Tab-separated table of C-alpha atoms in Angstrom:
chain	number	residue	atom	x	y	z
Y	21	MET	CA	50.598	7.918	-38.731
Y	22	GLN	CA	53.998	6.675	-37.606
Y	23	TRP	CA	55.077	6.076	-34.020
Y	24	PRO	CA	58.625	7.493	-34.421
Y	25	ARG	CA	57.099	10.877	-35.322
Y	26	LEU	CA	54.234	10.679	-32.829
Y	27	ILE	CA	56.594	10.284	-29.859
Y	28	CYS	CA	58.453	13.594	-30.015
Y	29	ASP	CA	60.213	15.405	-27.161
Y	30	LYS	CA	60.612	18.691	-29.022
Y	31	ARG	CA	59.297	21.523	-26.832
Y	32	PHE	CA	56.743	24.004	-28.129
Y	33	GLY	CA	58.299	27.468	-28.271
Y	34	LEU	CA	61.789	26.152	-27.563
Y	35	GLU	CA	62.374	24.382	-30.860
Y	36	ASP	CA	65.698	26.179	-31.404
Y	37	TYR	CA	67.084	24.533	-28.280
Y	38	HIS	CA	66.013	20.993	-29.154
Y	39	ASP	CA	68.831	18.435	-29.166
Y	40	PRO	CA	67.617	14.911	-30.010
Y	41	ARG	CA	70.976	13.495	-28.915
Y	42	ARG	CA	70.653	14.775	-25.364
Y	43	SER	CA	70.009	12.105	-22.764
Y	44	ALA	CA	69.027	12.490	-19.128
Y	45	VAL	CA	67.707	10.379	-16.303
Y	46	ARG	CA	64.599	12.591	-16.160
Y	47	THR	CA	63.186	12.639	-19.679
Y	48	ASP	CA	61.448	15.649	-21.214
Y	49	PHE	CA	58.138	13.807	-20.921
Y	50	ARG	CA	58.721	13.324	-17.201
Y	51	ARG	CA	59.630	17.021	-17.007
Y	52	ASP	CA	56.219	17.798	-18.541
Y	53	TYR	CA	54.560	15.900	-15.700
Y	54	ASP	CA	56.644	17.598	-13.008
Y	55	ARG	CA	56.177	21.041	-14.568
Y	56	LEU	CA	52.406	20.629	-14.382
Y	57	VAL	CA	52.419	19.432	-10.763
Y	58	PHE	CA	54.318	22.546	-9.674
Y	59	SER	CA	52.216	24.988	-11.738
Y	60	SER	CA	49.671	27.482	-10.408
Y	61	PRO	CA	46.878	26.461	-12.831
Y	62	PHE	CA	47.185	22.872	-11.630
Y	63	ARG	CA	47.113	23.846	-7.954
Y	64	ARG	CA	43.997	25.937	-8.553
Y	65	LEU	CA	42.125	22.800	-9.583
Y	66	GLN	CA	41.787	21.912	-5.887
Y	67	ASN	CA	39.148	24.638	-5.606
Y	68	LYS	CA	37.223	23.810	-8.763
Y	69	THR	CA	34.099	21.675	-8.770
Y	70	GLN	CA	34.172	18.226	-10.332
Y	71	VAL	CA	30.483	17.291	-9.935
Y	72	PHE	CA	29.438	17.786	-6.331
Y	73	PRO	CA	29.873	21.008	-4.329
Y	74	LEU	CA	33.319	21.393	-2.772
Y	75	PRO	CA	33.509	19.250	0.350
Y	76	GLY	CA	32.418	19.978	3.853
Y	77	SER	CA	32.571	17.112	6.338
Y	78	ILE	CA	32.487	14.506	3.530
Y	79	PHE	CA	35.356	14.723	1.069
Y	80	VAL	CA	34.382	14.255	-2.573
Y	81	HIS	CA	36.411	14.737	-5.720
Y	82	ASN	CA	37.451	18.119	-7.005
Y	83	ARG	CA	39.225	18.816	-10.309
Y	84	LEU	CA	42.633	18.294	-8.726
Y	85	THR	CA	41.956	14.879	-7.186
Y	86	HIS	CA	40.135	13.837	-10.343
Y	87	SER	CA	43.087	14.824	-12.538
Y	88	MET	CA	45.550	12.981	-10.314
Y	89	GLU	CA	43.465	9.815	-10.431
Y	90	VAL	CA	43.074	10.087	-14.194
Y	91	ALA	CA	46.867	10.351	-14.454
Y	92	CYS	CA	47.295	7.168	-12.382
Y	93	VAL	CA	44.760	5.236	-14.432
Y	94	GLY	CA	46.082	6.602	-17.728
Y	95	LYS	CA	49.668	5.680	-16.915
Y	96	SER	CA	48.674	2.140	-15.904
Y	97	MET	CA	46.782	1.702	-19.168
Y	98	ALA	CA	49.587	3.218	-21.241
Y	99	ASP	CA	52.227	1.047	-19.550
Y	100	GLU	CA	50.192	-2.054	-20.323
Y	101	ILE	CA	49.778	-0.978	-23.944
Y	102	ALA	CA	53.500	-0.221	-24.179
Y	103	ILE	CA	54.284	-3.845	-23.350
Y	104	GLY	CA	52.157	-4.992	-26.276
Y	105	LEU	CA	53.571	-2.390	-28.647
Y	106	ARG	CA	57.156	-3.295	-27.782
Y	107	GLU	CA	56.394	-6.907	-28.627
Y	108	ARG	CA	54.594	-5.961	-31.842
Y	109	TYR	CA	57.434	-3.724	-33.066
Y	110	ALA	CA	60.309	-5.633	-31.491
Y	111	GLY	CA	62.428	-5.536	-34.660
Y	112	GLU	CA	62.378	-1.744	-35.052
Y	113	ASP	CA	65.353	0.356	-33.986
Y	114	TRP	CA	63.008	2.946	-32.412
Y	115	VAL	CA	61.069	0.463	-30.261
Y	116	ASP	CA	62.418	1.956	-27.015
Y	117	ALA	CA	60.324	5.064	-27.717
Y	118	PHE	CA	57.364	3.134	-26.299
Y	119	ASN	CA	59.025	3.373	-22.874
Y	120	HIS	CA	57.883	7.006	-22.807
Y	121	ILE	CA	54.166	6.704	-23.521
Y	122	GLY	CA	53.266	6.162	-19.867
Y	123	ASP	CA	54.837	9.510	-18.930
Y	124	ILE	CA	53.267	11.276	-21.939
Y	125	VAL	CA	49.807	10.009	-21.057
Y	126	ALA	CA	50.232	10.776	-17.346
Y	127	ALA	CA	51.216	14.384	-18.132
Y	128	ALA	CA	48.351	14.794	-20.602
Y	129	CYS	CA	45.921	13.445	-17.996
Y	130	LEU	CA	47.136	15.983	-15.442
Y	131	ALA	CA	46.625	18.773	-17.990
Y	132	HIS	CA	43.327	17.730	-19.547
Y	133	ASP	CA	41.149	19.894	-17.250
Y	134	LEU	CA	43.445	22.930	-16.890
Y	135	GLY	CA	41.167	25.024	-19.110
Y	136	ASN	CA	37.936	24.299	-17.268
Y	137	PRO	CA	36.253	27.330	-15.650
Y	138	PRO	CA	34.733	27.335	-12.141
Y	139	PHE	CA	31.663	25.240	-11.269
Y	140	GLY	CA	32.316	22.202	-13.445
Y	141	HIS	CA	30.836	21.690	-16.874
Y	142	SER	CA	28.018	24.086	-16.011
Y	143	GLY	CA	30.676	26.821	-16.101
Y	144	GLU	CA	31.418	26.003	-19.738
Y	145	LYS	CA	27.717	26.147	-20.552
Y	146	ALA	CA	27.313	29.456	-18.759
Y	147	ILE	CA	30.091	31.051	-20.802
Y	148	ALA	CA	28.780	29.686	-24.096
Y	149	THR	CA	25.182	30.720	-23.427
Y	150	PHE	CA	26.205	34.236	-22.334
Y	151	PHE	CA	27.160	34.777	-25.961
Y	152	SER	CA	24.488	32.671	-27.645
Y	153	GLU	CA	21.538	33.659	-25.422
Y	154	GLY	CA	22.585	36.486	-23.122
Y	155	ASP	CA	23.978	40.008	-23.315
Y	156	GLY	CA	26.971	38.802	-25.316
Y	157	ARG	CA	24.768	38.378	-28.402
Y	158	SER	CA	25.244	42.055	-29.212
Y	159	LEU	CA	28.900	41.368	-30.028
Y	160	GLN	CA	28.253	38.990	-32.918
Y	161	PRO	CA	28.304	41.613	-35.728
Y	162	MET	CA	31.752	42.767	-34.595
Y	163	LEU	CA	33.393	39.314	-34.727
Y	164	SER	CA	34.300	36.883	-37.493
Y	165	GLU	CA	32.336	33.666	-37.900
Y	166	ALA	CA	35.206	31.617	-36.479
Y	167	GLU	CA	35.612	33.922	-33.461
Y	168	TRP	CA	31.883	33.865	-32.775
Y	169	THR	CA	31.681	30.054	-32.854
Y	170	ASP	CA	34.672	29.912	-30.486
Y	171	LEU	CA	32.664	31.928	-27.960
Y	172	THR	CA	29.266	30.279	-28.397
Y	173	HIS	CA	30.842	26.801	-28.106
Y	174	PHE	CA	33.334	27.647	-25.349
Y	175	GLU	CA	35.138	24.403	-24.552
Y	176	GLY	CA	37.446	23.560	-21.664
Y	177	ASN	CA	39.551	21.228	-23.801
Y	178	ALA	CA	40.327	23.990	-26.294
Y	179	ASN	CA	41.029	26.342	-23.417
Y	180	ALA	CA	43.504	23.853	-21.919
Y	181	PHE	CA	45.493	23.915	-25.168
Y	182	ARG	CA	45.486	27.737	-24.959
Y	183	VAL	CA	46.613	27.734	-21.318
Y	184	LEU	CA	49.527	25.464	-22.213
Y	185	THR	CA	50.670	27.201	-25.415
Y	186	HIS	CA	49.686	30.888	-25.343
Y	187	GLN	CA	52.318	33.489	-24.534
Y	188	PHE	CA	50.529	35.590	-21.947
Y	189	LYS	CA	51.891	39.073	-21.206
Y	190	GLY	CA	55.236	38.928	-19.465
Y	191	ARG	CA	55.490	35.160	-19.898
Y	192	ARG	CA	57.862	33.122	-22.012
Y	193	ARG	CA	57.299	32.100	-25.602
Y	194	GLY	CA	55.519	28.762	-25.919
Y	195	GLY	CA	53.522	29.033	-22.693
Y	196	PHE	CA	54.360	25.983	-20.602
Y	197	ALA	CA	56.815	24.886	-23.320
Y	198	MET	CA	55.445	21.337	-23.222
Y	199	THR	CA	56.599	18.593	-25.563
Y	200	TYR	CA	54.712	18.277	-28.823
Y	201	SER	CA	53.485	14.780	-27.922
Y	202	THR	CA	52.005	15.852	-24.586
Y	203	LEU	CA	50.227	18.808	-26.197
Y	204	ALA	CA	48.676	16.657	-28.926
Y	205	SER	CA	47.619	14.017	-26.392
Y	206	ILE	CA	45.242	16.375	-24.555
Y	207	VAL	CA	43.307	17.473	-27.663
Y	208	LYS	CA	40.303	15.144	-27.769
Y	209	TYR	CA	38.596	17.027	-30.601
Y	210	PRO	CA	41.330	18.071	-33.073
Y	211	TYR	CA	39.281	20.448	-35.176
Y	212	GLU	CA	38.091	24.049	-35.050
Y	213	SER	CA	34.861	25.292	-33.493
Y	214	ARG	CA	32.978	25.620	-36.799
Y	215	LEU	CA	33.068	21.811	-36.948
Y	216	ALA	CA	31.891	21.381	-33.339
Y	217	GLY	CA	28.441	20.068	-34.271
Y	218	LYS	CA	25.548	19.608	-31.851
Y	219	LYS	CA	27.789	18.511	-28.970
Y	220	GLY	CA	29.722	21.772	-29.171
Y	221	LYS	CA	33.105	20.058	-28.858
Y	222	PHE	CA	36.293	21.276	-30.506
Y	223	GLY	CA	40.014	21.330	-29.763
Y	224	PHE	CA	41.520	24.777	-30.328
Y	225	PHE	CA	40.432	28.388	-30.585
Y	226	THR	CA	41.013	30.504	-33.675
Y	227	SER	CA	43.860	32.217	-31.826
Y	228	GLU	CA	45.699	28.886	-31.406
Y	229	ALA	CA	44.801	27.274	-34.741
Y	230	ASP	CA	48.221	27.941	-36.256
Y	231	ASP	CA	49.875	26.563	-33.115
Y	232	PHE	CA	47.953	23.321	-33.400
Y	233	ASP	CA	48.784	23.135	-37.108
Y	234	LYS	CA	52.439	23.347	-36.138
Y	235	VAL	CA	52.124	20.540	-33.585
Y	236	ALA	CA	50.110	18.362	-35.964
Y	237	SER	CA	52.580	18.859	-38.798
Y	238	GLU	CA	55.571	17.956	-36.654
Y	239	LEU	CA	53.904	14.772	-35.370
Y	240	GLY	CA	52.428	13.721	-38.697
Y	241	LEU	CA	48.785	13.799	-37.597
Y	242	ILE	CA	46.488	13.028	-40.521
Y	243	SER	CA	44.821	16.170	-41.881
Y	244	ARG	CA	41.258	15.906	-43.153
Y	245	PRO	CA	40.122	19.467	-43.924
Y	246	GLY	CA	36.417	20.207	-43.815
Y	247	PRO	CA	34.393	22.440	-46.151
Y	248	ALA	CA	36.021	25.747	-47.103
Y	249	GLY	CA	39.362	24.548	-45.762
Y	250	GLU	CA	38.173	24.182	-42.154
Y	251	ARG	CA	40.878	22.540	-40.056
Y	252	ARG	CA	40.317	18.976	-38.973
Y	253	TYR	CA	42.849	16.340	-37.924
Y	254	CYS	CA	42.737	12.755	-36.778
Y	255	ARG	CA	43.534	12.260	-33.123
Y	256	HIS	CA	46.970	11.504	-31.793
Y	257	PRO	CA	46.684	7.803	-30.799
Y	258	LEU	CA	47.476	8.513	-27.142
Y	259	VAL	CA	44.358	10.696	-26.914
Y	260	TYR	CA	42.332	7.467	-26.835
Y	261	ILE	CA	44.142	6.421	-23.657
Y	262	VAL	CA	43.718	9.816	-21.972
Y	263	GLU	CA	40.030	9.848	-22.903
Y	264	ALA	CA	39.439	6.325	-21.587
Y	265	ALA	CA	41.178	7.106	-18.287
Y	266	ASP	CA	39.045	10.235	-17.883
Y	267	ASP	CA	35.823	8.385	-18.712
Y	268	ILE	CA	36.617	5.550	-16.304
Y	269	CYS	CA	37.456	7.896	-13.443
Y	270	TYR	CA	34.525	10.252	-13.669
Y	271	GLU	CA	32.006	7.445	-14.143
Y	272	VAL	CA	33.220	5.174	-11.353
Y	273	MET	CA	34.267	7.891	-8.888
Y	274	ASP	CA	31.078	9.917	-9.339
Y	275	ILE	CA	29.126	6.862	-8.218
Y	276	GLU	CA	31.461	6.313	-5.252
Y	277	ASP	CA	31.055	9.974	-4.244
Y	278	ALA	CA	27.276	9.714	-4.589
Y	279	HIS	CA	27.350	6.738	-2.246
Y	280	LYS	CA	29.385	8.664	0.340
Y	281	LEU	CA	26.854	11.497	0.138
Y	282	ARG	CA	23.998	8.957	0.527
Y	283	ILE	CA	22.486	9.850	-2.810
Y	284	LEU	CA	22.814	6.187	-3.794
Y	285	PRO	CA	22.214	3.259	-1.384
Y	286	THR	CA	24.960	0.709	-0.780
Y	287	ARG	CA	23.170	-2.245	-2.333
Y	288	GLU	CA	22.449	-0.394	-5.565
Y	289	VAL	CA	26.098	0.577	-5.950
Y	290	ILE	CA	27.280	-2.947	-5.130
Y	291	ASP	CA	24.967	-4.408	-7.765
Y	292	ALA	CA	26.067	-1.835	-10.333
Y	293	PHE	CA	29.765	-2.537	-9.767
Y	294	LEU	CA	29.329	-6.313	-9.662
Y	295	GLY	CA	27.678	-6.048	-13.081
Y	296	TYR	CA	31.101	-5.720	-14.716
Y	297	PHE	CA	32.049	-9.283	-13.788
Y	298	PRO	CA	30.998	-12.870	-14.611
Y	299	GLU	CA	29.127	-14.953	-12.072
Y	300	ASP	CA	32.090	-16.829	-10.612
Y	301	ARG	CA	34.052	-13.606	-10.035
Y	302	ARG	CA	31.005	-11.966	-8.462
Y	303	ARG	CA	30.674	-14.803	-5.938
Y	304	HIS	CA	34.330	-14.424	-4.978
Y	305	MET	CA	33.940	-10.655	-4.551
Y	306	GLU	CA	30.819	-11.120	-2.403
Y	307	GLU	CA	32.807	-13.471	-0.143
Y	308	ILE	CA	35.523	-10.847	0.301
Y	309	MET	CA	32.962	-8.146	1.101
Y	310	ALA	CA	31.324	-10.394	3.691
Y	311	GLY	CA	34.407	-9.895	5.849
Y	312	VAL	CA	34.148	-6.087	5.648
Y	313	ALA	CA	31.639	-4.210	7.814
Y	314	ASP	CA	32.200	-0.648	6.567
Y	315	PRO	CA	29.988	0.058	3.515
Y	316	ASN	CA	32.428	2.657	2.202
Y	317	GLU	CA	35.251	0.107	2.299
Y	318	LYS	CA	33.108	-2.356	0.353
Y	319	ILE	CA	32.483	0.222	-2.332
Y	320	ALA	CA	36.164	1.214	-2.403
Y	321	TYR	CA	37.124	-2.440	-2.947
Y	322	LEU	CA	34.614	-2.823	-5.774
Y	323	ARG	CA	35.695	0.472	-7.310
Y	324	SER	CA	39.287	-0.726	-7.489
Y	325	CYS	CA	38.149	-3.954	-9.149
Y	326	VAL	CA	36.064	-2.076	-11.734
Y	327	VAL	CA	38.885	0.342	-12.552
Y	328	GLY	CA	41.279	-2.593	-12.892
Y	329	ILE	CA	39.113	-4.545	-15.328
Y	330	LEU	CA	38.318	-1.455	-17.420
Y	331	VAL	CA	42.014	-0.567	-17.677
Y	332	GLN	CA	42.752	-4.100	-18.865
Y	333	ARG	CA	39.905	-4.187	-21.370
Y	334	CYS	CA	40.707	-0.734	-22.778
Y	335	ALA	CA	44.359	-1.710	-23.203
Y	336	GLU	CA	43.242	-4.805	-25.102
Y	337	ALA	CA	40.878	-2.676	-27.223
Y	338	PHE	CA	43.712	-0.294	-28.109
Y	339	MET	CA	45.960	-3.140	-29.217
Y	340	ALA	CA	43.161	-4.778	-31.213
Y	341	ASN	CA	42.387	-1.490	-33.007
Y	342	GLU	CA	45.886	-0.048	-33.259
Y	343	SER	CA	46.094	-0.327	-37.047
Y	344	ALA	CA	42.776	1.492	-37.494
Y	345	ILE	CA	43.810	4.122	-34.934
Y	346	MET	CA	47.052	4.762	-36.834
Y	347	ARG	CA	45.058	5.217	-40.056
Y	348	GLY	CA	42.649	7.604	-38.318
Y	349	GLU	CA	39.713	5.276	-38.971
Y	350	THR	CA	38.621	4.291	-35.451
Y	351	LYS	CA	35.022	5.138	-34.577
Y	352	GLY	CA	34.096	6.082	-31.027
Y	353	CYS	CA	36.241	5.685	-27.921
Y	354	LEU	CA	38.056	2.663	-26.478
Y	355	LEU	CA	35.133	1.913	-24.158
Y	356	ASP	CA	32.995	1.353	-27.250
Y	357	HIS	CA	35.305	-1.511	-28.213
Y	358	ILE	CA	35.535	-3.478	-24.958
Y	359	PRO	CA	33.660	-6.816	-24.502
Y	360	GLN	CA	29.886	-6.735	-24.111
Y	361	LEU	CA	29.848	-7.656	-20.408
Y	362	GLU	CA	31.983	-4.710	-19.355
Y	363	ARG	CA	30.315	-2.416	-21.901
Y	364	ASP	CA	26.908	-3.251	-20.407
Y	365	GLY	CA	28.272	-2.607	-16.916
Y	366	TYR	CA	29.523	0.808	-17.958
Y	367	ALA	CA	26.198	1.624	-19.645
Y	368	ARG	CA	24.305	0.758	-16.440
Y	369	CYS	CA	26.559	3.029	-14.380
Y	370	ASN	CA	26.150	5.801	-16.938
Y	371	GLU	CA	22.373	5.513	-16.733
Y	372	ILE	CA	22.515	5.711	-12.929
Y	373	SER	CA	24.704	8.798	-13.134
Y	374	TRP	CA	22.358	10.671	-15.439
Y	375	SER	CA	19.121	9.602	-13.760
Y	376	ARG	CA	20.189	9.766	-10.101
Y	377	ILE	CA	23.358	11.850	-9.683
Y	378	TYR	CA	23.578	14.714	-12.174
Y	379	CYS	CA	19.994	15.753	-11.463
Y	380	SER	CA	20.326	15.534	-7.662
Y	381	GLY	CA	19.559	18.628	-5.622
Y	382	ASP	CA	23.133	19.479	-4.626
Y	383	VAL	CA	24.402	19.171	-8.195
Y	384	VAL	CA	21.586	21.280	-9.644
Y	385	ASP	CA	22.087	23.891	-6.919
Y	386	ILE	CA	25.761	24.345	-7.799
Y	387	GLU	CA	24.865	24.586	-11.505
Y	388	LEU	CA	22.263	27.272	-10.828
Y	389	ALA	CA	24.556	29.257	-8.569
Y	390	GLY	CA	27.524	28.851	-10.901
Y	391	ASN	CA	25.498	29.991	-13.887
Y	392	ARG	CA	24.384	33.125	-12.082
Y	393	ILE	CA	27.865	33.966	-10.824
Y	394	ILE	CA	29.618	33.424	-14.159
Y	395	THR	CA	26.955	35.299	-16.132
Y	396	PHE	CA	27.183	38.280	-13.776
Y	397	LEU	CA	30.982	38.359	-13.900
Y	398	LEU	CA	30.960	38.109	-17.691
Y	399	GLU	CA	28.547	41.019	-17.931
Y	400	LYS	CA	30.729	43.252	-15.749
Y	401	LEU	CA	34.152	42.193	-17.063
Y	402	THR	CA	33.134	42.311	-20.725
Y	403	HIS	CA	31.598	45.762	-20.293
Y	404	ALA	CA	34.842	46.908	-18.672
Y	405	VAL	CA	37.078	45.869	-21.586
Y	406	LEU	CA	34.596	47.335	-24.081
Y	407	HIS	CA	34.438	50.685	-22.264
Y	408	PRO	CA	37.784	51.089	-20.461
Y	409	GLU	CA	37.391	54.868	-20.330
Y	410	LEU	CA	34.603	54.664	-17.713
Y	411	ASN	CA	35.524	55.112	-14.055
Y	412	TYR	CA	33.940	51.819	-12.928
Y	413	SER	CA	35.716	50.009	-15.750
Y	414	ARG	CA	39.092	51.388	-14.684
Y	415	LEU	CA	38.498	50.159	-11.147
Y	416	LEU	CA	37.447	46.712	-12.350
Y	417	LEU	CA	40.275	46.371	-14.883
Y	418	ALA	CA	42.746	47.079	-12.088
Y	419	LYS	CA	41.750	43.722	-10.584
Y	420	PHE	CA	42.876	41.807	-13.685
Y	421	PRO	CA	46.227	40.016	-13.337
Y	422	ASP	CA	48.859	41.695	-15.534
Y	423	GLN	CA	49.255	38.622	-17.755
Y	424	TYR	CA	45.812	39.145	-19.344
Y	425	ASP	CA	45.852	41.671	-22.187
Y	426	VAL	CA	42.745	43.753	-21.527
Y	427	ALA	CA	44.029	46.350	-24.013
Y	428	ALA	CA	44.536	43.883	-26.882
Y	429	PRO	CA	44.278	45.506	-30.324
Y	430	THR	CA	41.272	43.383	-31.357
Y	431	LEU	CA	37.851	42.985	-29.775
Y	432	PHE	CA	38.259	39.198	-29.798
Y	433	GLY	CA	41.592	39.540	-28.000
Y	434	ARG	CA	40.004	41.664	-25.258
Y	435	ILE	CA	37.142	39.198	-24.839
Y	436	GLN	CA	39.667	36.379	-24.611
Y	437	ALA	CA	41.433	38.283	-21.838
Y	438	VAL	CA	38.139	38.236	-19.927
Y	439	LEU	CA	37.705	34.504	-20.539
Y	440	ASP	CA	41.326	33.814	-19.608
Y	441	HIS	CA	40.794	35.579	-16.281
Y	442	LEU	CA	37.394	34.040	-15.612
Y	443	SER	CA	38.325	30.468	-16.526
Y	444	ALA	CA	41.401	30.632	-14.285
Y	445	MET	CA	39.276	31.512	-11.251
Y	446	THR	CA	38.509	28.960	-8.582
Y	447	ASP	CA	34.940	28.503	-7.405
Y	448	VAL	CA	35.848	30.284	-4.160
Y	449	TYR	CA	37.455	33.279	-5.912
Y	450	ALA	CA	34.578	33.654	-8.392
Y	451	LEU	CA	32.045	33.613	-5.552
Y	452	ASP	CA	34.112	36.108	-3.551
Y	453	LEU	CA	34.405	38.500	-6.507
Y	454	TYR	CA	30.668	38.155	-7.214
Y	455	ARG	CA	29.868	39.108	-3.617
Y	456	LYS	CA	32.236	42.068	-3.619
Y	457	LEU	CA	30.914	43.481	-6.893
Y	458	ASN	CA	27.393	43.188	-5.515
Y	459	GLY	CA	28.378	44.905	-2.269
Y	460	ILE	CA	27.509	41.771	-0.283
Y	461	GLN	CA	30.945	41.283	1.209
Y	462	LEU	CA	32.963	44.349	2.115
Y	463	ARG	CA	35.335	44.862	5.030
Y	464	ILE	CA	35.945	48.419	6.230
Y	465	GLU	CA	38.472	48.859	9.027
Y	466	ASN	CA	38.118	51.699	11.552
């Protein structure tokens, strides 16, 4: 792959208006970032679960705060990498293109969770298992193999690409009309659902496969088709930066949140965070913490140190592996290529997260409740689009926003309208709709 093609400010859906000679103080990549900040799907992330239930007296991360922090970390990492790339390619006449990668990565980081349904990753699982294990199984004979695997492996990353590119009813062509580079930088798994494997990860639905082909072709992403012509591409190089920023933030911030909620004791978190550093640095950090009485402030200080060292090490890993990344030959993520000390520190934090946090009572409770709510809503909404002639269906379909095509000409299109509506819901809205459809919450004025 070649950097001059990979950094492209052509806008999806607005290709006819592209003028490469146009210059402006606010670049198209910066416009991507601003466009996302002011969008409704981004604002709705404030009421979507990250890991822990939405906050009461103790504020923990939601999808919005997580995405903003990922954007900060991603931009810092990308800016550091840009310095190295400008030095490495100093003789090229296109070297100034590297000035833009910080804005591209920041925008992609803001957008990376736009397709996630309510109730965190458990929401994705609930949608997928409705079709693979629940009432949705009856629809399999009426769908193609590719459509069926899209549903049974429902993936927030693929849904984010749809949110950004699909022309919903009444909306403009090209969806958000993002730049090609920003769109490619959010797709962590650039292949179709039939290649998802055991992890169930993929990058675009059947309905957006041609759109991704168009983006990949323009940017020169390496194509490596699977059996029977299945679509598979190598990642855009900036995906590695977005992925690393996301991994750093959720791992470190989940532990900080767990400490605030008293799921993890202070000393355990201190020891886990100090494990990223050599002995002399640990002694210095202990001395600084000795002058701080508030345990939360101690953890916040250590968290900033951990994020800082991981950003530095991931930037170094990107530069060390850039040639392999550009050939599409890199295995794993950037965190797999950092030095052993920091890699061991990350592994210890990951083990704590899985053994102490993700199985904690509050987290399991939200997964159970979310699964029940999403499954119920899928049952009702899917039945409504399958049988629109029924009176109850007409009432329920009237609650769909106009942009979702509940009368699409294909069954898959109508099911996607349901998933578009459901995945756009906040936790609060989904719970409210669940209560109303069950007759639990109903206000009747005299």
